[in-house]
Amino acid sequence: MAAVPQTDREKRKQISVREIAQVGDVVNLKKTFNRHLHYTIVKDRNVATPRDYFFALAHAVRDHLVGRWIRTQQYYYEKDPKRVYYLSLEFYMGRSLSNTMVNLGIQSACDEAMYQLGLDIEELEEIEEDAGLGNGGLGRLAACFLDSMATLGLAAYGYGLRYDYGIFTQKIRDGWQIEEPDDWLRYGNPWEKARPEYMLPVNFYGRVENMGDGKAKWVDTKVVFAMAYDSPVPGYGNNAVNTMRLWSAKAPNSFNLQFCK
């Protein structure tokens, strides 16, 4: 009986151009992947979707970041070096999964672990939403600065805005380019950590009231709360993980019941 010809995908799965993964690393990654699939995503292999597998893998990779992230910040606190605070309205970070695996040196282990579980890591990488928080060039430059400073081991922090919508999604209809909003957060972001304890009030509008003796007070303002979300920025091959903090606008806690009448 003649053998059934293999598809290109099946042939590609048999070949790996990456390094040979250590057995222990692969076993641990498989355990971590399955743990997150069950206890973080709360699904099993019978009902899990490819997006669920991506999130389970992202959380497994993120576990390798957390210890380095905490130790890096502890080191900065103890040594108290001069710090760089990079403020930008744009951070075009793109997809984090592939970049993180390469920088941590675990790409081959993740590739082998997914292969043994019957999954294609390249397909999982394509599922990740593109964090395009900007218009292009300047945002990508800011992201490169953060990556470079982490790789150089500089005590650097990125500060920006956590836009609800990223750079537009491009679609082609009848030969024409159609630009649509990029709802990059609709499925959540496995890399960020919300920091509600650092929420700050930001005042808009209002007026200045003279209090006498050269003093003034800003009154009758409209308040919007800024909530911090921290994302890790790993350096390449040096165990350093810096922080990018993006601020998201939140409504104040008070609720005006007059709008319900």
PDB file of C-alpha atoms in Angstrom:
ATOM      1  CA  MET A   1       0.000   0.000   0.000  1.00  0.00           C
ATOM      2  CA  ALA A   2       1.425   3.331  -1.036  1.00  0.00           C
ATOM      3  CA  ALA A   3       2.194   5.849   1.683  1.00  0.00           C
ATOM      4  CA  VAL A   4      -0.075   8.874   1.947  1.00  0.00           C
ATOM      5  CA  PRO A   5       1.831  12.001   0.835  1.00  0.00           C
ATOM      6  CA  GLN A   6       2.590  14.382   3.678  1.00  0.00           C
ATOM      7  CA  THR A   7       1.373  17.962   3.612  1.00  0.00           C
ATOM      8  CA  ASP A   8       3.805  20.868   3.826  1.00  0.00           C
ATOM      9  CA  ARG A   9       2.683  21.473   7.407  1.00  0.00           C
ATOM     10  CA  GLU A  10       3.424  17.869   8.414  1.00  0.00           C
ATOM     11  CA  LYS A  11       6.852  18.042   6.806  1.00  0.00           C
ATOM     12  CA  ARG A  12       7.606  21.332   8.541  1.00  0.00           C
ATOM     13  CA  LYS A  13       6.724  19.866  11.935  1.00  0.00           C
ATOM     14  CA  GLN A  14       9.395  17.188  11.512  1.00  0.00           C
ATOM     15  CA  ILE A  15      12.143  19.735  10.997  1.00  0.00           C
ATOM     16  CA  SER A  16      13.391  22.229  13.562  1.00  0.00           C
ATOM     17  CA  VAL A  17      16.046  24.802  12.741  1.00  0.00           C
ATOM     18  CA  ARG A  18      16.268  25.812  16.368  1.00  0.00           C
ATOM     19  CA  GLU A  19      18.612  24.452  19.029  1.00  0.00           C
ATOM     20  CA  ILE A  20      18.107  21.033  20.586  1.00  0.00           C
ATOM     21  CA  ALA A  21      15.973  21.520  23.686  1.00  0.00           C
ATOM     22  CA  GLN A  22      16.923  20.030  27.041  1.00  0.00           C
ATOM     23  CA  VAL A  23      14.608  17.236  28.131  1.00  0.00           C
ATOM     24  CA  GLY A  24      14.038  18.726  31.583  1.00  0.00           C
ATOM     25  CA  ASP A  25      13.061  22.101  30.170  1.00  0.00           C
ATOM     26  CA  VAL A  26      10.554  20.499  27.801  1.00  0.00           C
ATOM     27  CA  VAL A  27       8.971  18.414  30.560  1.00  0.00           C
ATOM     28  CA  ASN A  28       8.614  21.430  32.857  1.00  0.00           C
ATOM     29  CA  LEU A  29       7.120  23.551  30.098  1.00  0.00           C
ATOM     30  CA  LYS A  30       4.570  20.871  29.259  1.00  0.00           C
ATOM     31  CA  LYS A  31       3.567  20.663  32.922  1.00  0.00           C
ATOM     32  CA  THR A  32       3.303  24.440  33.215  1.00  0.00           C
ATOM     33  CA  PHE A  33       1.330  24.663  29.967  1.00  0.00           C
ATOM     34  CA  ASN A  34      -1.188  22.043  31.128  1.00  0.00           C
ATOM     35  CA  ARG A  35      -1.457  23.667  34.558  1.00  0.00           C
ATOM     36  CA  HIS A  36      -2.353  27.038  33.056  1.00  0.00           C
ATOM     37  CA  LEU A  37      -4.771  25.444  30.597  1.00  0.00           C
ATOM     38  CA  HIS A  38      -6.640  23.849  33.495  1.00  0.00           C
ATOM     39  CA  TYR A  39      -6.301  26.379  36.311  1.00  0.00           C
ATOM     40  CA  THR A  40      -5.903  29.716  34.504  1.00  0.00           C
ATOM     41  CA  ILE A  41      -7.954  29.186  31.337  1.00  0.00           C
ATOM     42  CA  VAL A  42     -10.197  26.641  33.129  1.00  0.00           C
ATOM     43  CA  LYS A  43     -10.543  24.313  30.153  1.00  0.00           C
ATOM     44  CA  ASP A  44      -9.336  20.905  29.040  1.00  0.00           C
ATOM     45  CA  ARG A  45      -8.151  19.602  25.693  1.00  0.00           C
ATOM     46  CA  ASN A  46     -11.690  18.539  24.755  1.00  0.00           C
ATOM     47  CA  VAL A  47     -13.072  22.080  24.630  1.00  0.00           C
ATOM     48  CA  ALA A  48      -9.974  24.298  24.355  1.00  0.00           C
ATOM     49  CA  THR A  49      -9.602  26.495  21.268  1.00  0.00           C
ATOM     50  CA  PRO A  50      -6.338  27.539  19.580  1.00  0.00           C
ATOM     51  CA  ARG A  51      -6.632  30.890  21.363  1.00  0.00           C
ATOM     52  CA  ASP A  52      -6.861  29.062  24.691  1.00  0.00           C
ATOM     53  CA  TYR A  53      -3.657  27.209  23.815  1.00  0.00           C
ATOM     54  CA  PHE A  54      -1.966  30.514  23.002  1.00  0.00           C
ATOM     55  CA  PHE A  55      -2.947  31.993  26.368  1.00  0.00           C
ATOM     56  CA  ALA A  56      -1.781  28.861  28.195  1.00  0.00           C
ATOM     57  CA  LEU A  57       1.599  29.078  26.423  1.00  0.00           C
ATOM     58  CA  ALA A  58       1.870  32.829  27.066  1.00  0.00           C
ATOM     59  CA  HIS A  59       1.225  32.313  30.784  1.00  0.00           C
ATOM     60  CA  ALA A  60       3.781  29.488  30.861  1.00  0.00           C
ATOM     61  CA  VAL A  61       6.403  31.745  29.274  1.00  0.00           C
ATOM     62  CA  ARG A  62       5.391  34.595  31.573  1.00  0.00           C
ATOM     63  CA  ASP A  63       6.139  32.369  34.574  1.00  0.00           C
ATOM     64  CA  HIS A  64       9.778  32.357  33.445  1.00  0.00           C
ATOM     65  CA  LEU A  65       9.707  36.164  33.448  1.00  0.00           C
ATOM     66  CA  VAL A  66       8.221  36.861  36.861  1.00  0.00           C
ATOM     67  CA  GLY A  67      11.182  35.791  38.992  1.00  0.00           C
ATOM     68  CA  ARG A  68      13.626  37.731  36.810  1.00  0.00           C
ATOM     69  CA  TRP A  69      11.281  40.734  36.822  1.00  0.00           C
ATOM     70  CA  ILE A  70      11.073  40.870  40.615  1.00  0.00           C
ATOM     71  CA  ARG A  71      14.811  40.296  41.101  1.00  0.00           C
ATOM     72  CA  THR A  72      15.644  43.052  38.597  1.00  0.00           C
ATOM     73  CA  GLN A  73      13.495  45.580  40.450  1.00  0.00           C
ATOM     74  CA  GLN A  74      14.970  44.459  43.793  1.00  0.00           C
ATOM     75  CA  TYR A  75      18.465  44.990  42.387  1.00  0.00           C
ATOM     76  CA  TYR A  76      17.577  48.497  41.211  1.00  0.00           C
ATOM     77  CA  TYR A  77      16.136  49.290  44.644  1.00  0.00           C
ATOM     78  CA  GLU A  78      19.224  48.027  46.510  1.00  0.00           C
ATOM     79  CA  LYS A  79      21.871  49.570  44.231  1.00  0.00           C
ATOM     80  CA  ASP A  80      19.885  52.748  43.541  1.00  0.00           C
ATOM     81  CA  PRO A  81      21.417  53.477  40.113  1.00  0.00           C
ATOM     82  CA  LYS A  82      20.476  56.449  37.996  1.00  0.00           C
ATOM     83  CA  ARG A  83      17.209  55.659  36.270  1.00  0.00           C
ATOM     84  CA  VAL A  84      15.885  56.426  32.815  1.00  0.00           C
ATOM     85  CA  TYR A  85      12.191  57.317  32.549  1.00  0.00           C
ATOM     86  CA  TYR A  86      11.155  57.215  28.911  1.00  0.00           C
ATOM     87  CA  LEU A  87       7.841  58.991  28.303  1.00  0.00           C
ATOM     88  CA  SER A  88       6.126  58.434  24.987  1.00  0.00           C
ATOM     89  CA  LEU A  89       2.627  58.757  23.584  1.00  0.00           C
ATOM     90  CA  GLU A  90       3.366  55.705  21.444  1.00  0.00           C
ATOM     91  CA  PHE A  91       4.795  52.264  22.202  1.00  0.00           C
ATOM     92  CA  TYR A  92       4.523  49.946  19.223  1.00  0.00           C
ATOM     93  CA  MET A  93       5.553  46.799  21.115  1.00  0.00           C
ATOM     94  CA  GLY A  94       4.002  44.346  18.658  1.00  0.00           C
ATOM     95  CA  ARG A  95       3.702  40.694  19.643  1.00  0.00           C
ATOM     96  CA  SER A  96       5.481  39.638  22.815  1.00  0.00           C
ATOM     97  CA  LEU A  97       5.447  35.830  22.759  1.00  0.00           C
ATOM     98  CA  SER A  98       8.163  35.176  20.182  1.00  0.00           C
ATOM     99  CA  ASN A  99      10.361  38.045  21.401  1.00  0.00           C
ATOM    100  CA  THR A 100      10.123  36.869  25.003  1.00  0.00           C
ATOM    101  CA  MET A 101      10.983  33.253  24.182  1.00  0.00           C
ATOM    102  CA  VAL A 102      14.057  34.348  22.209  1.00  0.00           C
ATOM    103  CA  ASN A 103      15.274  36.766  24.888  1.00  0.00           C
ATOM    104  CA  LEU A 104      14.873  34.150  27.645  1.00  0.00           C
ATOM    105  CA  GLY A 105      16.523  31.434  25.561  1.00  0.00           C
ATOM    106  CA  ILE A 106      13.567  29.041  25.814  1.00  0.00           C
ATOM    107  CA  GLN A 107      12.298  29.150  22.236  1.00  0.00           C
ATOM    108  CA  SER A 108      13.563  25.671  21.337  1.00  0.00           C
ATOM    109  CA  ALA A 109      12.124  24.164  24.525  1.00  0.00           C
ATOM    110  CA  CYS A 110       8.731  25.763  23.884  1.00  0.00           C
ATOM    111  CA  ASP A 111       8.821  24.587  20.267  1.00  0.00           C
ATOM    112  CA  GLU A 112       9.536  21.004  21.297  1.00  0.00           C
ATOM    113  CA  ALA A 113       6.970  21.056  24.116  1.00  0.00           C
ATOM    114  CA  MET A 114       4.212  22.223  21.777  1.00  0.00           C
ATOM    115  CA  TYR A 115       5.255  19.645  19.178  1.00  0.00           C
ATOM    116  CA  GLN A 116       4.997  16.843  21.715  1.00  0.00           C
ATOM    117  CA  LEU A 117       1.528  18.114  22.634  1.00  0.00           C
ATOM    118  CA  GLY A 118       0.485  18.063  18.977  1.00  0.00           C
ATOM    119  CA  LEU A 119       0.412  21.841  18.572  1.00  0.00           C
ATOM    120  CA  ASP A 120       2.106  24.114  16.033  1.00  0.00           C
ATOM    121  CA  ILE A 121       3.892  26.922  17.866  1.00  0.00           C
ATOM    122  CA  GLU A 122       3.958  29.105  14.756  1.00  0.00           C
ATOM    123  CA  GLU A 123       0.180  28.976  14.556  1.00  0.00           C
ATOM    124  CA  LEU A 124      -0.074  29.938  18.221  1.00  0.00           C
ATOM    125  CA  GLU A 125       2.289  32.869  17.693  1.00  0.00           C
ATOM    126  CA  GLU A 126       0.052  34.164  14.890  1.00  0.00           C
ATOM    127  CA  ILE A 127      -2.972  34.265  17.224  1.00  0.00           C
ATOM    128  CA  GLU A 128      -1.473  36.947  19.470  1.00  0.00           C
ATOM    129  CA  GLU A 129      -2.935  40.419  19.055  1.00  0.00           C
ATOM    130  CA  ASP A 130      -0.506  43.061  17.804  1.00  0.00           C
ATOM    131  CA  ALA A 131       0.020  45.703  20.513  1.00  0.00           C
ATOM    132  CA  GLY A 132       0.260  48.596  18.061  1.00  0.00           C
ATOM    133  CA  LEU A 133      -0.090  51.522  20.446  1.00  0.00           C
ATOM    134  CA  GLY A 134       0.872  54.265  18.027  1.00  0.00           C
ATOM    135  CA  ASN A 135       0.959  55.327  14.410  1.00  0.00           C
ATOM    136  CA  GLY A 136       4.087  53.463  13.363  1.00  0.00           C
ATOM    137  CA  GLY A 137       7.633  54.817  13.225  1.00  0.00           C
ATOM    138  CA  LEU A 138       7.968  56.713  16.502  1.00  0.00           C
ATOM    139  CA  GLY A 139       6.114  54.039  18.462  1.00  0.00           C
ATOM    140  CA  ARG A 140       8.359  51.313  17.067  1.00  0.00           C
ATOM    141  CA  LEU A 141      11.437  53.409  17.867  1.00  0.00           C
ATOM    142  CA  ALA A 142      10.238  53.788  21.469  1.00  0.00           C
ATOM    143  CA  ALA A 143       9.758  50.015  21.721  1.00  0.00           C
ATOM    144  CA  CYS A 144      13.276  49.438  20.375  1.00  0.00           C
ATOM    145  CA  PHE A 145      14.668  51.832  22.975  1.00  0.00           C
ATOM    146  CA  LEU A 146      13.003  49.852  25.773  1.00  0.00           C
ATOM    147  CA  ASP A 147      14.315  46.546  24.398  1.00  0.00           C
ATOM    148  CA  SER A 148      17.823  47.969  23.997  1.00  0.00           C
ATOM    149  CA  MET A 149      17.952  49.459  27.494  1.00  0.00           C
ATOM    150  CA  ALA A 150      16.825  46.146  29.010  1.00  0.00           C
ATOM    151  CA  THR A 151      19.498  44.282  27.031  1.00  0.00           C
ATOM    152  CA  LEU A 152      22.149  46.781  28.202  1.00  0.00           C
ATOM    153  CA  GLY A 153      21.011  46.305  31.803  1.00  0.00           C
ATOM    154  CA  LEU A 154      20.021  49.932  32.270  1.00  0.00           C
ATOM    155  CA  ALA A 155      17.522  50.819  34.980  1.00  0.00           C
ATOM    156  CA  ALA A 156      14.883  52.095  32.595  1.00  0.00           C
ATOM    157  CA  TYR A 157      11.121  52.493  32.717  1.00  0.00           C
ATOM    158  CA  GLY A 158       8.697  53.251  29.910  1.00  0.00           C
ATOM    159  CA  TYR A 159       5.616  55.355  30.589  1.00  0.00           C
ATOM    160  CA  GLY A 160       2.729  55.766  28.167  1.00  0.00           C
ATOM    161  CA  LEU A 161      -0.996  55.390  27.581  1.00  0.00           C
ATOM    162  CA  ARG A 162      -2.895  52.113  27.428  1.00  0.00           C
ATOM    163  CA  TYR A 163      -5.097  52.885  24.451  1.00  0.00           C
ATOM    164  CA  ASP A 164      -8.260  50.812  24.160  1.00  0.00           C
ATOM    165  CA  TYR A 165      -7.661  50.634  20.406  1.00  0.00           C
ATOM    166  CA  GLY A 166      -4.337  50.204  18.656  1.00  0.00           C
ATOM    167  CA  ILE A 167      -3.245  51.172  15.160  1.00  0.00           C
ATOM    168  CA  PHE A 168      -5.944  50.423  12.586  1.00  0.00           C
ATOM    169  CA  THR A 169      -6.681  46.968  11.259  1.00  0.00           C
ATOM    170  CA  GLN A 170      -6.259  46.813   7.502  1.00  0.00           C
ATOM    171  CA  LYS A 171      -8.684  44.858   5.339  1.00  0.00           C
ATOM    172  CA  ILE A 172      -9.039  44.693   1.576  1.00  0.00           C
ATOM    173  CA  ARG A 173     -12.549  44.826   0.115  1.00  0.00           C
ATOM    174  CA  ASP A 174     -13.171  44.922  -3.626  1.00  0.00           C
ATOM    175  CA  GLY A 175      -9.546  45.955  -4.163  1.00  0.00           C
ATOM    176  CA  TRP A 176      -9.727  48.878  -1.712  1.00  0.00           C
ATOM    177  CA  GLN A 177      -7.982  49.240   1.634  1.00  0.00           C
ATOM    178  CA  ILE A 178     -10.449  49.517   4.506  1.00  0.00           C
ATOM    179  CA  GLU A 179      -9.246  50.776   7.885  1.00  0.00           C
ATOM    180  CA  GLU A 180     -11.087  49.524  10.963  1.00  0.00           C
ATOM    181  CA  PRO A 181     -10.462  50.025  14.713  1.00  0.00           C
ATOM    182  CA  ASP A 182      -8.027  47.541  16.232  1.00  0.00           C
ATOM    183  CA  ASP A 183      -9.679  46.229  19.416  1.00  0.00           C
ATOM    184  CA  TRP A 184      -6.469  44.603  20.615  1.00  0.00           C
ATOM    185  CA  LEU A 185      -7.737  44.073  24.186  1.00  0.00           C
ATOM    186  CA  ARG A 186     -10.967  42.255  23.370  1.00  0.00           C
ATOM    187  CA  TYR A 187      -9.511  38.899  24.442  1.00  0.00           C
ATOM    188  CA  GLY A 188      -7.326  40.287  27.226  1.00  0.00           C
ATOM    189  CA  ASN A 189      -3.571  40.717  27.497  1.00  0.00           C
ATOM    190  CA  PRO A 190      -1.651  37.883  29.217  1.00  0.00           C
ATOM    191  CA  TRP A 191       1.512  39.954  29.695  1.00  0.00           C
ATOM    192  CA  GLU A 192       0.237  42.914  31.698  1.00  0.00           C
ATOM    193  CA  LYS A 193      -0.379  43.198  35.450  1.00  0.00           C
ATOM    194  CA  ALA A 194      -2.985  45.678  36.668  1.00  0.00           C
ATOM    195  CA  ARG A 195      -1.854  47.902  39.540  1.00  0.00           C
ATOM    196  CA  PRO A 196      -5.047  49.410  41.020  1.00  0.00           C
ATOM    197  CA  GLU A 197      -3.126  50.331  44.179  1.00  0.00           C
ATOM    198  CA  TYR A 198      -1.323  53.009  42.163  1.00  0.00           C
ATOM    199  CA  MET A 199      -4.464  54.625  40.742  1.00  0.00           C
ATOM    200  CA  LEU A 200      -4.186  58.411  40.547  1.00  0.00           C
ATOM    201  CA  PRO A 201      -6.760  61.191  39.995  1.00  0.00           C
ATOM    202  CA  VAL A 202      -6.308  63.425  36.956  1.00  0.00           C
ATOM    203  CA  ASN A 203      -8.241  66.697  36.922  1.00  0.00           C
ATOM    204  CA  PHE A 204      -9.667  68.427  33.839  1.00  0.00           C
ATOM    205  CA  TYR A 205     -11.474  71.722  33.252  1.00  0.00           C
ATOM    206  CA  GLY A 206     -12.423  73.693  36.376  1.00  0.00           C
ATOM    207  CA  ARG A 207     -11.332  77.163  37.382  1.00  0.00           C
ATOM    208  CA  VAL A 208      -8.755  78.825  39.585  1.00  0.00           C
ATOM    209  CA  GLU A 209     -10.078  80.444  42.757  1.00  0.00           C
ATOM    210  CA  ASN A 210      -7.990  83.115  44.450  1.00  0.00           C
ATOM    211  CA  MET A 211      -7.600  82.290  48.152  1.00  0.00           C
ATOM    212  CA  GLY A 212      -5.676  85.451  49.083  1.00  0.00           C
ATOM    213  CA  ASP A 213      -2.093  85.831  50.306  1.00  0.00           C
ATOM    214  CA  GLY A 214      -0.861  84.799  46.876  1.00  0.00           C
ATOM    215  CA  LYS A 215      -2.527  81.386  47.109  1.00  0.00           C
ATOM    216  CA  ALA A 216      -4.909  79.854  44.586  1.00  0.00           C
ATOM    217  CA  LYS A 217      -7.026  76.725  44.416  1.00  0.00           C
ATOM    218  CA  TRP A 218      -8.130  74.672  41.435  1.00  0.00           C
ATOM    219  CA  VAL A 219     -11.853  73.904  41.882  1.00  0.00           C
ATOM    220  CA  ASP A 220     -14.889  72.529  40.013  1.00  0.00           C
ATOM    221  CA  THR A 221     -12.806  70.041  38.081  1.00  0.00           C
ATOM    222  CA  LYS A 222     -13.827  66.862  36.308  1.00  0.00           C
ATOM    223  CA  VAL A 223     -11.892  63.889  37.614  1.00  0.00           C
ATOM    224  CA  VAL A 224     -10.674  60.888  35.624  1.00  0.00           C
ATOM    225  CA  PHE A 225      -8.690  58.156  37.350  1.00  0.00           C
ATOM    226  CA  ALA A 226      -5.511  56.807  35.795  1.00  0.00           C
ATOM    227  CA  MET A 227      -4.921  53.103  36.454  1.00  0.00           C
ATOM    228  CA  ALA A 228      -1.490  51.593  35.942  1.00  0.00           C
ATOM    229  CA  TYR A 229      -0.786  48.406  33.979  1.00  0.00           C
ATOM    230  CA  ASP A 230       2.760  47.026  34.127  1.00  0.00           C
ATOM    231  CA  SER A 231       4.271  44.894  31.356  1.00  0.00           C
ATOM    232  CA  PRO A 232       7.688  43.193  31.470  1.00  0.00           C
ATOM    233  CA  VAL A 233      10.407  44.136  28.989  1.00  0.00           C
ATOM    234  CA  PRO A 234      13.035  41.343  29.007  1.00  0.00           C
ATOM    235  CA  GLY A 235      16.598  41.930  27.918  1.00  0.00           C
ATOM    236  CA  TYR A 236      18.339  39.505  25.591  1.00  0.00           C
ATOM    237  CA  GLY A 237      20.249  36.783  27.419  1.00  0.00           C
ATOM    238  CA  ASN A 238      20.963  38.756  30.594  1.00  0.00           C
ATOM    239  CA  ASN A 239      18.066  37.951  32.993  1.00  0.00           C
ATOM    240  CA  ALA A 240      17.210  41.661  33.248  1.00  0.00           C
ATOM    241  CA  VAL A 241      13.514  42.525  32.976  1.00  0.00           C
ATOM    242  CA  ASN A 242      12.507  46.186  32.962  1.00  0.00           C
ATOM    243  CA  THR A 243       9.016  47.637  33.264  1.00  0.00           C
ATOM    244  CA  MET A 244       6.732  49.449  30.857  1.00  0.00           C
ATOM    245  CA  ARG A 245       3.863  51.131  32.684  1.00  0.00           C
ATOM    246  CA  LEU A 246       0.831  52.160  30.658  1.00  0.00           C
ATOM    247  CA  TRP A 247      -1.974  54.245  32.135  1.00  0.00           C
ATOM    248  CA  SER A 248      -5.623  53.563  31.393  1.00  0.00           C
ATOM    249  CA  ALA A 249      -8.468  56.047  31.983  1.00  0.00           C
ATOM    250  CA  LYS A 250     -11.137  54.948  34.458  1.00  0.00           C
ATOM    251  CA  ALA A 251     -14.359  56.619  35.552  1.00  0.00           C
ATOM    252  CA  PRO A 252     -14.533  57.871  39.160  1.00  0.00           C
ATOM    253  CA  ASN A 253     -16.227  55.677  41.740  1.00  0.00           C
ATOM    254  CA  SER A 254     -19.148  58.045  42.205  1.00  0.00           C
ATOM    255  CA  PHE A 255     -22.253  57.395  40.119  1.00  0.00           C
ATOM    256  CA  ASN A 256     -24.695  60.149  39.237  1.00  0.00           C
ATOM    257  CA  LEU A 257     -28.183  58.714  39.643  1.00  0.00           C
ATOM    258  CA  GLN A 258     -29.670  61.787  37.986  1.00  0.00           C
ATOM    259  CA  PHE A 259     -28.816  60.272  34.596  1.00  0.00           C
ATOM    260  CA  CYS A 260     -31.167  57.352  35.350  1.00  0.00           C
ATOM    261  CA  LYS A 261     -34.268  59.542  35.712  1.00  0.00           C
TER     262      LYS A 261
END
